[in-house]
Amino acid sequence: MDAQGRGRADDVDPADQWVLNPRTGEYELRLSPSAPAAPEPSVPGPRAAGRRTAAPGREVPPQRRRRPAPEEPVPGRRGRRPEKKKSRGKKVLLWTGGTMAFVVLVAGVGGYVYLKHLEGNVSTTDVGNAGSSSFKKDEAFNILIIGTDKRTGEGNEGYGDKGSAGHADTNILLHVAKDRSNATALSIPRDLIVDIPDCETKQEDGSTKVIPGSSGVRFNQSLGDLGRDAGCTMRTVTETTGVKPDHFMMADFNAVKTLTSAVGGVDVCVEHAVDDPKSHLKLPAGESTVEGEQALAFVRTRHAFGNEGDLDRIKVQQQFLGSLMRKMSSSDTLTSPTKLVKLAEAATKALTVDSAIGNVGTLKDVALELKKVPPKNITFATVPVLDNPAEKVKATVVVNEAKAPQVFDMVKNDISFTEVEQKKKAKQKKEDAAVAARLEGEKSEPAEVRVRVLNGGAPSGSAGRELTYLQNEAGITKSENAGNAPADIARTTLEYAPDQADQARALAEILGLSGAAMKPGESVTNSQGLPAMTLTLGKDFKGAGVKLDAKSIETPDLEKSTADQKLCAS
């Protein structure tokens, strides 16, 4: 900024127009005295009430300072009190490329016209049926976060592939629970060996082109290679994990540099002093504050921590993201209009999303839903992997088939990786006394329970896997697979005859069934000619051995952390 711009009345930094009104305790927009009066927006947005207008013969009080701005001031105002920002802001969710800044600004400033300006900064990609066609506020959702190694801007010549569209360098599958009580940020290693499926991409002229798939290649090749777009990466995630991303958000190197500078740096911690000549990262042991180029070096270095591999780099990135989240949701950031505007501008200019969430209204909805998740229940984890057995020199990894399926099932079935409180909403109907009473009374021993298991809408093979669990781990040895039910059902049910009530209660306790799931009726005859109950697995089935009423379960041998933890890289 040059000195000549300071004295111009019509050149105002948008951030400096937001002024705290001591009478109302709210931020209001103050326009330049010499600028023509801006009309109130005609679309839903900030309220006009409470704004001061200049009386005849009087001018509006001038701004505290003025700066050159590339665009004219926009009308709007912050309609919330700063003190409430602190409590609400602590529930804002962050992602790697800069979505956090946009989330905070959308939820806090709320100026419709300025949001439309931000929307103009955002690039979109039509991913077709790789994702969802719309965003649903009342459902769980998955967003694939992609950080590319694309070179853009000054100072990035030493990073990424020159002339490349950018590969999927950093990848996080973000699952947000339906009740917004928790979220899981599952990192996918860029060196994971996967099969990339055929991918239909939209061309600039409006036509479509099918890019052939590749087998046994690194995950990062799902973006950039052969013209693959983010939709190809989304399809690869679905192919690999069984979890379909609904949307994607993508950013490049500049997001880390500009965002960390906008907030005045991010606090990091290292157990040992770092001097990495390849990334040019130099840090003393203990806590430091990094921003700009140094922050980018911190998240990209592979030689300063652990075994100098991508998996150790992922851990460092997760710690960095948690710290950046805490910094962005701090009161110093949330109550500063200047910082909020700088963050939003930096984030949206670096941001590319799918077309379904590329408009201002939908982005605002996404922001408000993300904002509800407590940081203590945001779990960072990584897809369980093993060294590639086909390599003598270990450079890539493969999915650990012994551990990964359970992790994928937990994400797919909306199960938290952290313990969360079970809260019943006020509007939720309670079971009446008669229904609740179905769970009360004596229970049979597991070995006495006879049940036939049917699949009525659960994933293929679920009846067989549940039967294996019941026989080998739950002690229900008198159980058998009855195949598929005549029709799919939404919720799992257990039908039993009156004289089987004690068996039903025993099985309900093992499976986590509610009284409403227990259906008094008739027994059926099993393969041995004896009366048995009928367990029909519905679409709510969460996986073999997972109780239907479970909000969270223990995942063995999965290294994880949460967004509120302060950790040191080693």
XYZ file of C-alpha atoms in Angstrom:
570
model
C 0.000 0.000 0.000
C 1.442 3.389 -0.984
C 1.081 6.632 0.880
C -0.851 8.302 -1.915
C -3.825 6.079 -1.357
C -4.287 7.022 2.271
C -5.809 10.406 1.629
C -8.415 9.393 -0.910
C -11.928 9.407 0.493
C -13.249 6.880 -1.995
C -10.513 4.277 -1.455
C -11.468 2.273 1.627
C -10.415 -1.142 2.808
C -13.694 -3.126 3.154
C -12.566 -4.295 6.575
C -12.197 -0.742 7.860
C -15.820 0.055 7.089
C -17.067 -2.246 9.859
C -17.263 -0.080 12.985
C -18.468 -1.085 16.437
C -21.546 0.901 17.485
C -21.246 1.367 21.275
C -24.970 2.002 21.541
C -26.027 -1.345 20.054
C -22.889 -3.385 20.633
C -22.975 -4.487 16.987
C -20.708 -3.894 13.988
C -22.112 -1.538 11.354
C -21.014 -0.497 7.894
C -19.773 3.112 7.617
C -19.408 4.445 4.102
C -17.118 7.244 2.980
C -18.503 10.788 3.481
C -17.867 11.593 -0.166
C -19.255 8.351 -1.511
C -22.843 8.288 -2.800
C -25.331 6.605 -0.524
C -25.572 2.915 -1.278
C -29.052 1.374 -1.540
C -30.108 -1.253 0.949
C -29.922 -4.757 -0.505
C -33.265 -6.024 -1.771
C -32.397 -9.642 -1.079
C -32.518 -11.395 2.309
C -29.488 -10.360 4.272
C -28.414 -8.022 7.067
C -31.122 -5.971 8.748
C -31.239 -2.247 8.033
C -32.465 -1.395 11.499
C -29.990 0.296 13.788
C -27.893 1.939 11.078
C -27.193 5.633 11.571
C -28.070 7.956 8.731
C -26.758 11.442 8.202
C -29.147 14.205 9.165
C -29.582 17.129 6.724
C -26.469 19.237 6.765
C -24.434 16.625 8.620
C -21.937 14.145 7.325
C -21.512 10.550 8.414
C -18.498 10.264 10.758
C -15.395 9.369 8.705
C -13.616 6.025 8.858
C -10.682 5.611 11.195
C -8.354 5.068 8.237
C -8.498 4.567 4.499
C -6.740 2.288 2.136
C -6.826 1.600 -1.588
C -9.347 -1.094 -2.453
C -9.780 -2.878 -5.750
C -13.558 -2.717 -5.540
C -16.156 -0.253 -4.335
C -17.411 -0.568 -0.770
C -20.292 -2.944 -0.379
C -23.337 -2.514 1.850
C -24.027 -4.863 4.697
C -23.146 -5.223 8.347
C -22.228 -7.611 11.039
C -25.405 -8.350 12.942
C -23.993 -10.185 15.946
C -22.351 -9.086 19.132
C -18.608 -9.709 19.475
C -18.925 -11.448 22.810
C -21.070 -14.144 21.243
C -18.496 -14.672 18.543
C -16.107 -16.277 20.978
C -18.440 -19.047 22.121
C -19.848 -19.771 18.698
C -16.550 -19.484 16.917
C -15.033 -22.292 18.941
C -17.341 -24.664 17.098
C -16.146 -23.713 13.618
C -14.540 -26.449 11.538
C -11.363 -26.021 9.507
C -9.990 -27.716 6.452
C -6.578 -27.689 4.928
C -6.900 -25.222 2.062
C -8.603 -22.302 3.834
C -12.291 -23.122 4.181
C -12.094 -22.102 7.832
C -11.791 -18.425 6.968
C -14.799 -18.541 4.694
C -16.808 -20.429 7.314
C -16.037 -17.845 9.981
C -16.857 -14.893 7.762
C -20.105 -16.340 6.435
C -21.342 -17.229 9.893
C -20.170 -13.973 11.466
C -20.399 -11.081 9.037
C -23.447 -12.209 7.138
C -23.414 -9.343 4.625
C -25.221 -10.705 1.561
C -23.647 -8.401 -0.995
C -20.168 -9.066 0.310
C -20.875 -12.794 0.257
C -21.784 -12.485 -3.417
C -18.424 -10.808 -3.929
C -16.723 -13.748 -2.202
C -18.688 -16.150 -4.361
C -17.119 -14.466 -7.370
C -13.713 -15.449 -6.014
C -14.603 -19.137 -5.882
C -13.963 -21.429 -8.852
C -16.286 -24.355 -9.527
C -16.023 -27.732 -11.260
C -18.911 -29.787 -12.590
C -18.243 -33.297 -11.261
C -21.457 -34.848 -12.575
C -22.658 -37.879 -10.631
C -19.363 -38.256 -8.758
C -20.972 -36.284 -5.918
C -24.390 -35.123 -4.755
C -26.506 -32.729 -6.794
C -27.414 -30.628 -3.755
C -26.508 -29.988 -0.131
C -28.880 -31.250 2.562
C -28.755 -29.517 5.932
C -30.542 -32.296 7.802
C -28.303 -35.168 6.708
C -24.783 -36.405 7.368
C -22.404 -35.316 4.616
C -18.917 -36.039 3.303
C -16.607 -33.408 1.838
C -13.361 -34.410 0.150
C -10.701 -31.822 0.983
C -7.894 -31.693 -1.585
C -4.658 -29.761 -1.259
C -2.879 -29.732 -4.613
C 0.800 -29.312 -5.441
C -0.027 -26.901 -8.233
C 2.278 -23.900 -8.726
C 0.458 -20.576 -8.593
C 1.618 -17.139 -7.529
C 5.035 -15.743 -6.838
C 7.463 -17.656 -4.672
C 6.091 -21.102 -5.511
C 8.556 -21.992 -8.246
C 10.238 -24.566 -6.031
C 7.060 -26.511 -5.348
C 4.943 -28.882 -7.391
C 5.177 -29.836 -11.026
C 5.797 -27.059 -13.515
C 2.963 -26.848 -16.050
C 0.893 -29.482 -14.227
C -2.766 -29.061 -13.315
C -1.755 -30.229 -9.834
C -1.910 -33.621 -8.163
C -3.857 -34.692 -5.072
C -1.030 -33.968 -2.649
C -3.007 -33.717 0.603
C -6.368 -35.476 0.924
C -8.850 -35.497 3.782
C -12.262 -37.156 3.686
C -14.304 -35.046 6.099
C -17.416 -36.749 7.462
C -19.854 -34.592 9.452
C -22.362 -36.510 11.578
C -26.072 -36.135 10.972
C -26.654 -34.689 14.446
C -23.515 -32.473 14.131
C -22.197 -33.847 17.433
C -18.951 -35.015 15.819
C -16.875 -35.149 12.662
C -14.078 -37.334 11.321
C -11.231 -36.020 9.172
C -9.750 -39.142 7.566
C -6.455 -38.527 5.769
C -5.775 -40.536 2.613
C -2.041 -40.953 1.853
C -1.045 -39.619 -1.545
C 1.238 -42.673 -2.007
C -1.588 -45.160 -1.403
C -1.825 -47.694 -4.235
C -5.351 -47.667 -5.661
C -7.388 -48.411 -8.760
C -8.596 -45.221 -10.438
C -11.909 -45.872 -12.224
C -12.973 -44.507 -15.617
C -13.888 -40.888 -15.143
C -16.278 -38.671 -17.098
C -15.065 -35.068 -17.079
C -16.660 -31.868 -18.312
C -14.640 -29.988 -20.935
C -14.435 -26.214 -21.368
C -16.624 -26.344 -24.485
C -19.391 -28.111 -22.564
C -18.716 -31.563 -23.963
C -17.790 -34.577 -21.854
C -14.740 -36.798 -22.081
C -14.245 -40.176 -20.454
C -10.719 -40.574 -19.115
C -9.783 -44.267 -18.841
C -8.933 -45.614 -15.416
C -5.626 -46.948 -14.145
C -4.888 -49.922 -11.907
C -2.257 -50.134 -9.192
C -1.199 -46.464 -9.213
C -0.674 -43.824 -6.544
C -3.733 -42.031 -5.231
C -2.309 -38.602 -6.108
C -2.574 -39.497 -9.801
C -6.379 -39.337 -9.503
C -6.041 -35.577 -10.053
C -4.092 -33.849 -12.810
C -2.869 -36.883 -14.759
C -4.448 -37.264 -18.220
C -6.730 -34.320 -17.519
C -8.392 -35.845 -14.469
C -10.389 -33.394 -12.365
C -11.565 -33.482 -8.748
C -14.509 -35.642 -9.779
C -12.026 -38.379 -10.668
C -10.505 -38.090 -7.192
C -13.983 -38.338 -5.649
C -14.690 -41.495 -7.662
C -11.368 -42.958 -6.561
C -12.276 -42.353 -2.913
C -15.583 -44.150 -3.437
C -13.815 -47.042 -5.159
C -11.208 -47.336 -2.397
C -13.242 -46.769 0.777
C -16.846 -47.437 -0.132
C -17.654 -43.949 1.194
C -19.009 -41.575 -1.446
C -17.990 -37.922 -1.078
C -20.936 -35.580 -1.517
C -18.806 -32.547 -2.367
C -15.200 -31.424 -2.691
C -13.167 -28.360 -1.749
C -9.718 -27.846 -3.252
C -6.913 -25.311 -2.786
C -3.219 -24.962 -3.608
C -0.028 -23.848 -1.825
C -1.064 -20.216 -1.592
C -3.872 -21.010 0.867
C -1.437 -22.031 3.603
C 0.811 -19.030 3.005
C -1.858 -16.350 2.803
C -4.098 -17.654 5.574
C -1.354 -18.062 8.128
C -0.099 -14.568 7.358
C -3.604 -13.148 7.648
C -3.993 -14.427 11.222
C -0.523 -13.355 12.265
C 0.987 -16.832 12.301
C 0.119 -20.270 13.668
C 1.630 -21.810 16.794
C 3.455 -25.103 16.256
C 5.591 -27.316 18.450
C 8.507 -29.639 17.658
C 10.239 -31.975 20.075
C 13.642 -31.473 18.463
C 15.239 -28.573 16.607
C 14.637 -28.682 12.840
C 17.041 -27.662 10.073
C 15.796 -29.179 6.800
C 17.788 -27.919 3.766
C 15.237 -29.375 1.338
C 12.184 -27.555 2.666
C 14.269 -24.698 4.183
C 12.462 -25.183 7.485
C 14.432 -24.037 10.545
C 12.807 -24.203 13.971
C 14.150 -24.442 17.524
C 12.930 -27.167 19.838
C 9.664 -26.303 21.558
C 6.989 -23.861 20.468
C 7.269 -21.455 17.542
C 4.978 -19.332 15.405
C 5.087 -19.892 11.644
C 3.434 -18.039 8.785
C 3.710 -17.587 5.047
C 6.612 -19.413 3.435
C 7.706 -20.945 6.740
C 4.210 -22.334 7.390
C 4.163 -23.949 3.953
C 7.577 -25.473 4.598
C 6.294 -26.861 7.897
C 3.364 -28.732 6.357
C 5.355 -29.929 3.324
C 8.583 -31.155 4.907
C 9.123 -34.915 4.781
C 12.630 -35.106 6.177
C 12.334 -33.384 9.553
C 10.022 -35.814 11.346
C 9.625 -39.524 12.014
C 10.778 -41.830 9.258
C 10.816 -39.019 6.697
C 7.798 -40.487 4.911
C 4.390 -39.254 3.834
C 2.642 -40.893 6.796
C 4.693 -38.859 9.270
C 4.053 -35.739 7.224
C 0.319 -36.412 7.497
C 0.550 -36.473 11.305
C 2.342 -33.123 11.285
C -0.280 -31.671 8.954
C -3.070 -32.848 11.252
C -1.385 -31.162 14.225
C -0.935 -28.010 12.169
C -4.603 -27.978 11.145
C -5.714 -28.307 14.744
C -3.525 -25.345 15.701
C -4.732 -23.271 12.765
C -8.322 -24.010 13.740
C -7.716 -22.817 17.275
C -6.051 -19.645 16.003
C -8.829 -18.845 13.562
C -11.544 -19.433 16.162
C -9.793 -17.306 18.790
C -11.450 -14.118 19.977
C -8.631 -12.030 18.480
C -9.564 -13.272 15.026
C -13.338 -13.514 15.326
C -13.797 -9.971 16.651
C -11.545 -8.350 14.057
C -13.364 -7.291 10.860
C -10.005 -6.602 9.213
C -8.746 -10.148 9.849
C -12.039 -11.710 8.829
C -12.075 -9.917 5.498
C -8.436 -10.762 4.798
C -9.057 -14.400 5.669
C -12.155 -14.635 3.518
C -10.498 -12.996 0.530
C -7.451 -15.271 0.799
C -9.508 -18.425 1.270
C -12.024 -17.899 -1.506
C -9.414 -16.836 -4.056
C -7.598 -20.133 -3.451
C -10.790 -22.200 -3.359
C -12.366 -24.508 -5.951
C -15.567 -26.427 -5.148
C -18.096 -28.569 -6.979
C -20.939 -26.787 -8.741
C -23.549 -28.041 -6.264
C -22.123 -25.909 -3.442
C -20.625 -23.092 -5.507
C -23.357 -20.520 -4.880
C -23.478 -18.163 -1.934
C -26.588 -19.589 -0.316
C -25.300 -23.152 -0.269
C -21.827 -22.169 0.894
C -23.437 -20.296 3.755
C -25.500 -23.382 4.664
C -22.383 -25.564 4.642
C -20.591 -23.042 6.838
C -23.369 -22.904 9.411
C -23.574 -26.702 9.621
C -19.801 -27.078 10.028
C -19.920 -24.437 12.736
C -22.017 -26.676 14.972
C -19.330 -29.347 15.481
C -17.335 -29.086 18.755
C -13.533 -29.238 18.145
C -13.151 -31.829 20.910
C -15.245 -34.217 18.813
C -13.406 -33.617 15.533
C -11.167 -36.646 15.075
C -8.074 -36.660 12.854
C -7.130 -40.151 11.675
C -5.434 -41.800 8.700
C -6.552 -44.707 6.548
C -4.859 -47.824 8.029
C -2.152 -48.926 5.614
C 0.795 -51.324 5.215
C 4.023 -51.033 3.259
C 3.517 -52.210 -0.296
C 4.644 -55.887 -0.226
C 5.449 -55.740 -3.957
C 8.297 -53.265 -3.397
C 11.810 -54.000 -2.232
C 12.461 -50.317 -1.594
C 9.390 -49.160 0.302
C 7.923 -46.080 -1.352
C 4.184 -46.712 -1.451
C 1.530 -48.221 0.811
C -1.566 -50.400 0.446
C -4.811 -50.551 2.438
C -4.585 -52.652 5.591
C -7.465 -55.029 4.930
C -7.502 -56.189 8.563
C -8.184 -52.716 10.002
C -9.396 -50.368 7.287
C -12.844 -51.927 6.629
C -13.984 -51.160 10.176
C -12.798 -47.562 9.838
C -14.620 -47.166 6.523
C -17.775 -48.736 7.998
C -17.704 -46.312 10.929
C -17.567 -43.332 8.576
C -20.220 -44.826 6.311
C -22.543 -45.555 9.225
C -22.113 -42.178 10.935
C -20.318 -43.520 14.025
C -18.061 -41.174 15.966
C -14.398 -41.935 16.684
C -14.742 -40.015 19.951
C -17.151 -40.452 22.826
C -20.098 -38.119 22.435
C -22.999 -37.462 24.727
C -26.280 -39.042 23.794
C -28.799 -36.216 23.652
C -32.426 -36.563 22.749
C -33.895 -33.620 20.910
C -36.932 -31.973 22.419
C -38.967 -32.692 19.299
C -38.057 -36.378 19.309
C -40.999 -38.583 20.180
C -40.435 -40.833 23.165
C -41.469 -44.433 23.111
C -44.599 -45.044 25.129
C -44.517 -47.147 28.254
C -45.751 -50.276 26.491
C -42.983 -50.140 23.892
C -40.277 -49.434 26.466
C -41.519 -52.338 28.595
C -40.512 -54.790 25.868
C -36.936 -54.468 27.086
C -37.785 -55.127 30.728
C -37.782 -58.588 32.266
C -35.708 -61.747 32.402
C -33.223 -62.551 29.659
C -32.223 -65.937 28.315
C -28.648 -67.125 28.169
C -27.058 -66.481 24.740
C -26.761 -70.210 24.062
C -30.554 -70.539 24.410
C -31.373 -67.879 21.805
C -32.588 -69.151 18.434
C -32.701 -66.620 15.606
C -32.670 -66.488 11.804
C -30.859 -63.484 10.255
C -32.108 -61.810 7.074
C -30.705 -58.907 5.077
C -33.418 -56.314 4.569
C -31.466 -53.373 3.179
C -28.010 -53.571 4.770
C -24.912 -53.758 2.538
C -24.418 -57.013 0.683
C -22.969 -59.751 2.891
C -24.099 -58.115 6.144
C -26.254 -61.062 7.248
C -23.305 -63.428 6.906
C -20.922 -61.136 8.773
C -23.429 -60.540 11.575
C -24.038 -64.274 11.864
C -20.299 -64.869 12.249
C -20.211 -62.297 15.038
C -23.244 -63.765 16.818
C -21.879 -67.313 16.741
C -18.194 -66.680 17.430
C -18.243 -63.682 19.759
C -21.727 -63.227 21.213
C -22.396 -66.870 22.019
C -25.597 -67.062 19.930
C -24.703 -70.467 18.524
C -28.278 -71.333 17.542
C -28.380 -68.759 14.774
C -28.484 -69.146 11.012
C -28.419 -67.125 7.788
C -31.828 -66.880 6.128
C -30.706 -64.860 3.073
C -32.481 -61.745 1.849
C -35.759 -60.404 3.202
C -38.735 -60.043 0.835
C -38.366 -56.244 0.946
C -35.900 -53.661 2.163
C -36.630 -51.862 5.423
C -35.196 -48.673 6.907
C -34.706 -49.946 10.458
C -33.609 -53.280 11.845
C -36.362 -55.324 13.490
C -36.616 -58.417 15.669
C -39.886 -60.380 15.432
C -40.668 -62.929 18.117
C -43.533 -64.921 19.638
C -44.798 -64.132 23.180
C -43.054 -67.167 24.633
C -39.741 -65.960 23.116
C -39.732 -62.608 24.942
C -36.836 -63.598 27.224
C -34.761 -64.585 24.170
C -35.721 -61.323 22.425
C -34.592 -59.220 25.389
C -31.251 -61.032 25.492
C -30.629 -60.468 21.783
C -31.819 -56.856 21.977
C -29.224 -56.156 24.650
C -26.455 -57.662 22.522
C -27.496 -55.786 19.396
C -28.468 -52.471 20.995
C -32.066 -52.685 19.796
C -34.695 -50.251 21.039
C -38.127 -51.294 22.219
C -39.544 -49.993 18.936
C -37.323 -52.411 17.005
C -38.828 -55.393 18.868
C -41.944 -56.646 17.095
C -44.176 -59.089 19.019
C -45.631 -61.497 16.491
C -45.049 -65.089 15.466
C -42.061 -67.370 15.468
C -40.663 -69.129 12.410
C -39.219 -72.606 12.025
C -35.478 -72.890 11.674
C -33.517 -75.502 9.723
C -33.795 -77.943 12.641
C -37.586 -77.636 12.825
C -37.513 -75.561 16.006
C -39.204 -72.192 16.629
C -36.908 -69.223 16.107
C -37.044 -65.440 16.037
C -36.463 -63.361 12.906
C -33.808 -60.634 12.877
C -34.047 -58.466 9.765
C -31.123 -56.107 9.200
C -32.286 -52.743 7.869
C -30.509 -49.834 6.220
C -29.547 -48.583 9.693
C -27.261 -51.608 10.244
C -23.866 -50.243 11.343
C -21.650 -53.268 10.882
C -21.063 -56.692 12.405
C -20.817 -56.451 16.185
C -21.662 -52.731 16.279
C -24.656 -51.913 18.448
C -27.425 -50.079 16.659
C -27.657 -47.536 19.470
C -23.904 -46.860 19.432
C -22.792 -43.267 18.962
C -19.168 -44.303 19.160
C -17.128 -47.491 19.454
C -13.544 -48.288 20.232
C -11.362 -48.751 17.167
C -8.343 -50.914 17.993
C -4.874 -49.797 16.972
C -5.969 -46.605 15.217
C -3.764 -43.622 15.906
C -5.917 -40.533 16.168
C -6.120 -37.057 17.678
C -8.735 -34.367 18.103
C -8.807 -30.751 16.991
C -8.600 -29.352 20.529
C -5.330 -31.141 21.399
C -1.994 -29.318 21.437
C 0.667 -31.756 20.230
C 4.353 -31.562 19.335
C 5.744 -32.997 16.105
C 8.581 -35.474 16.495
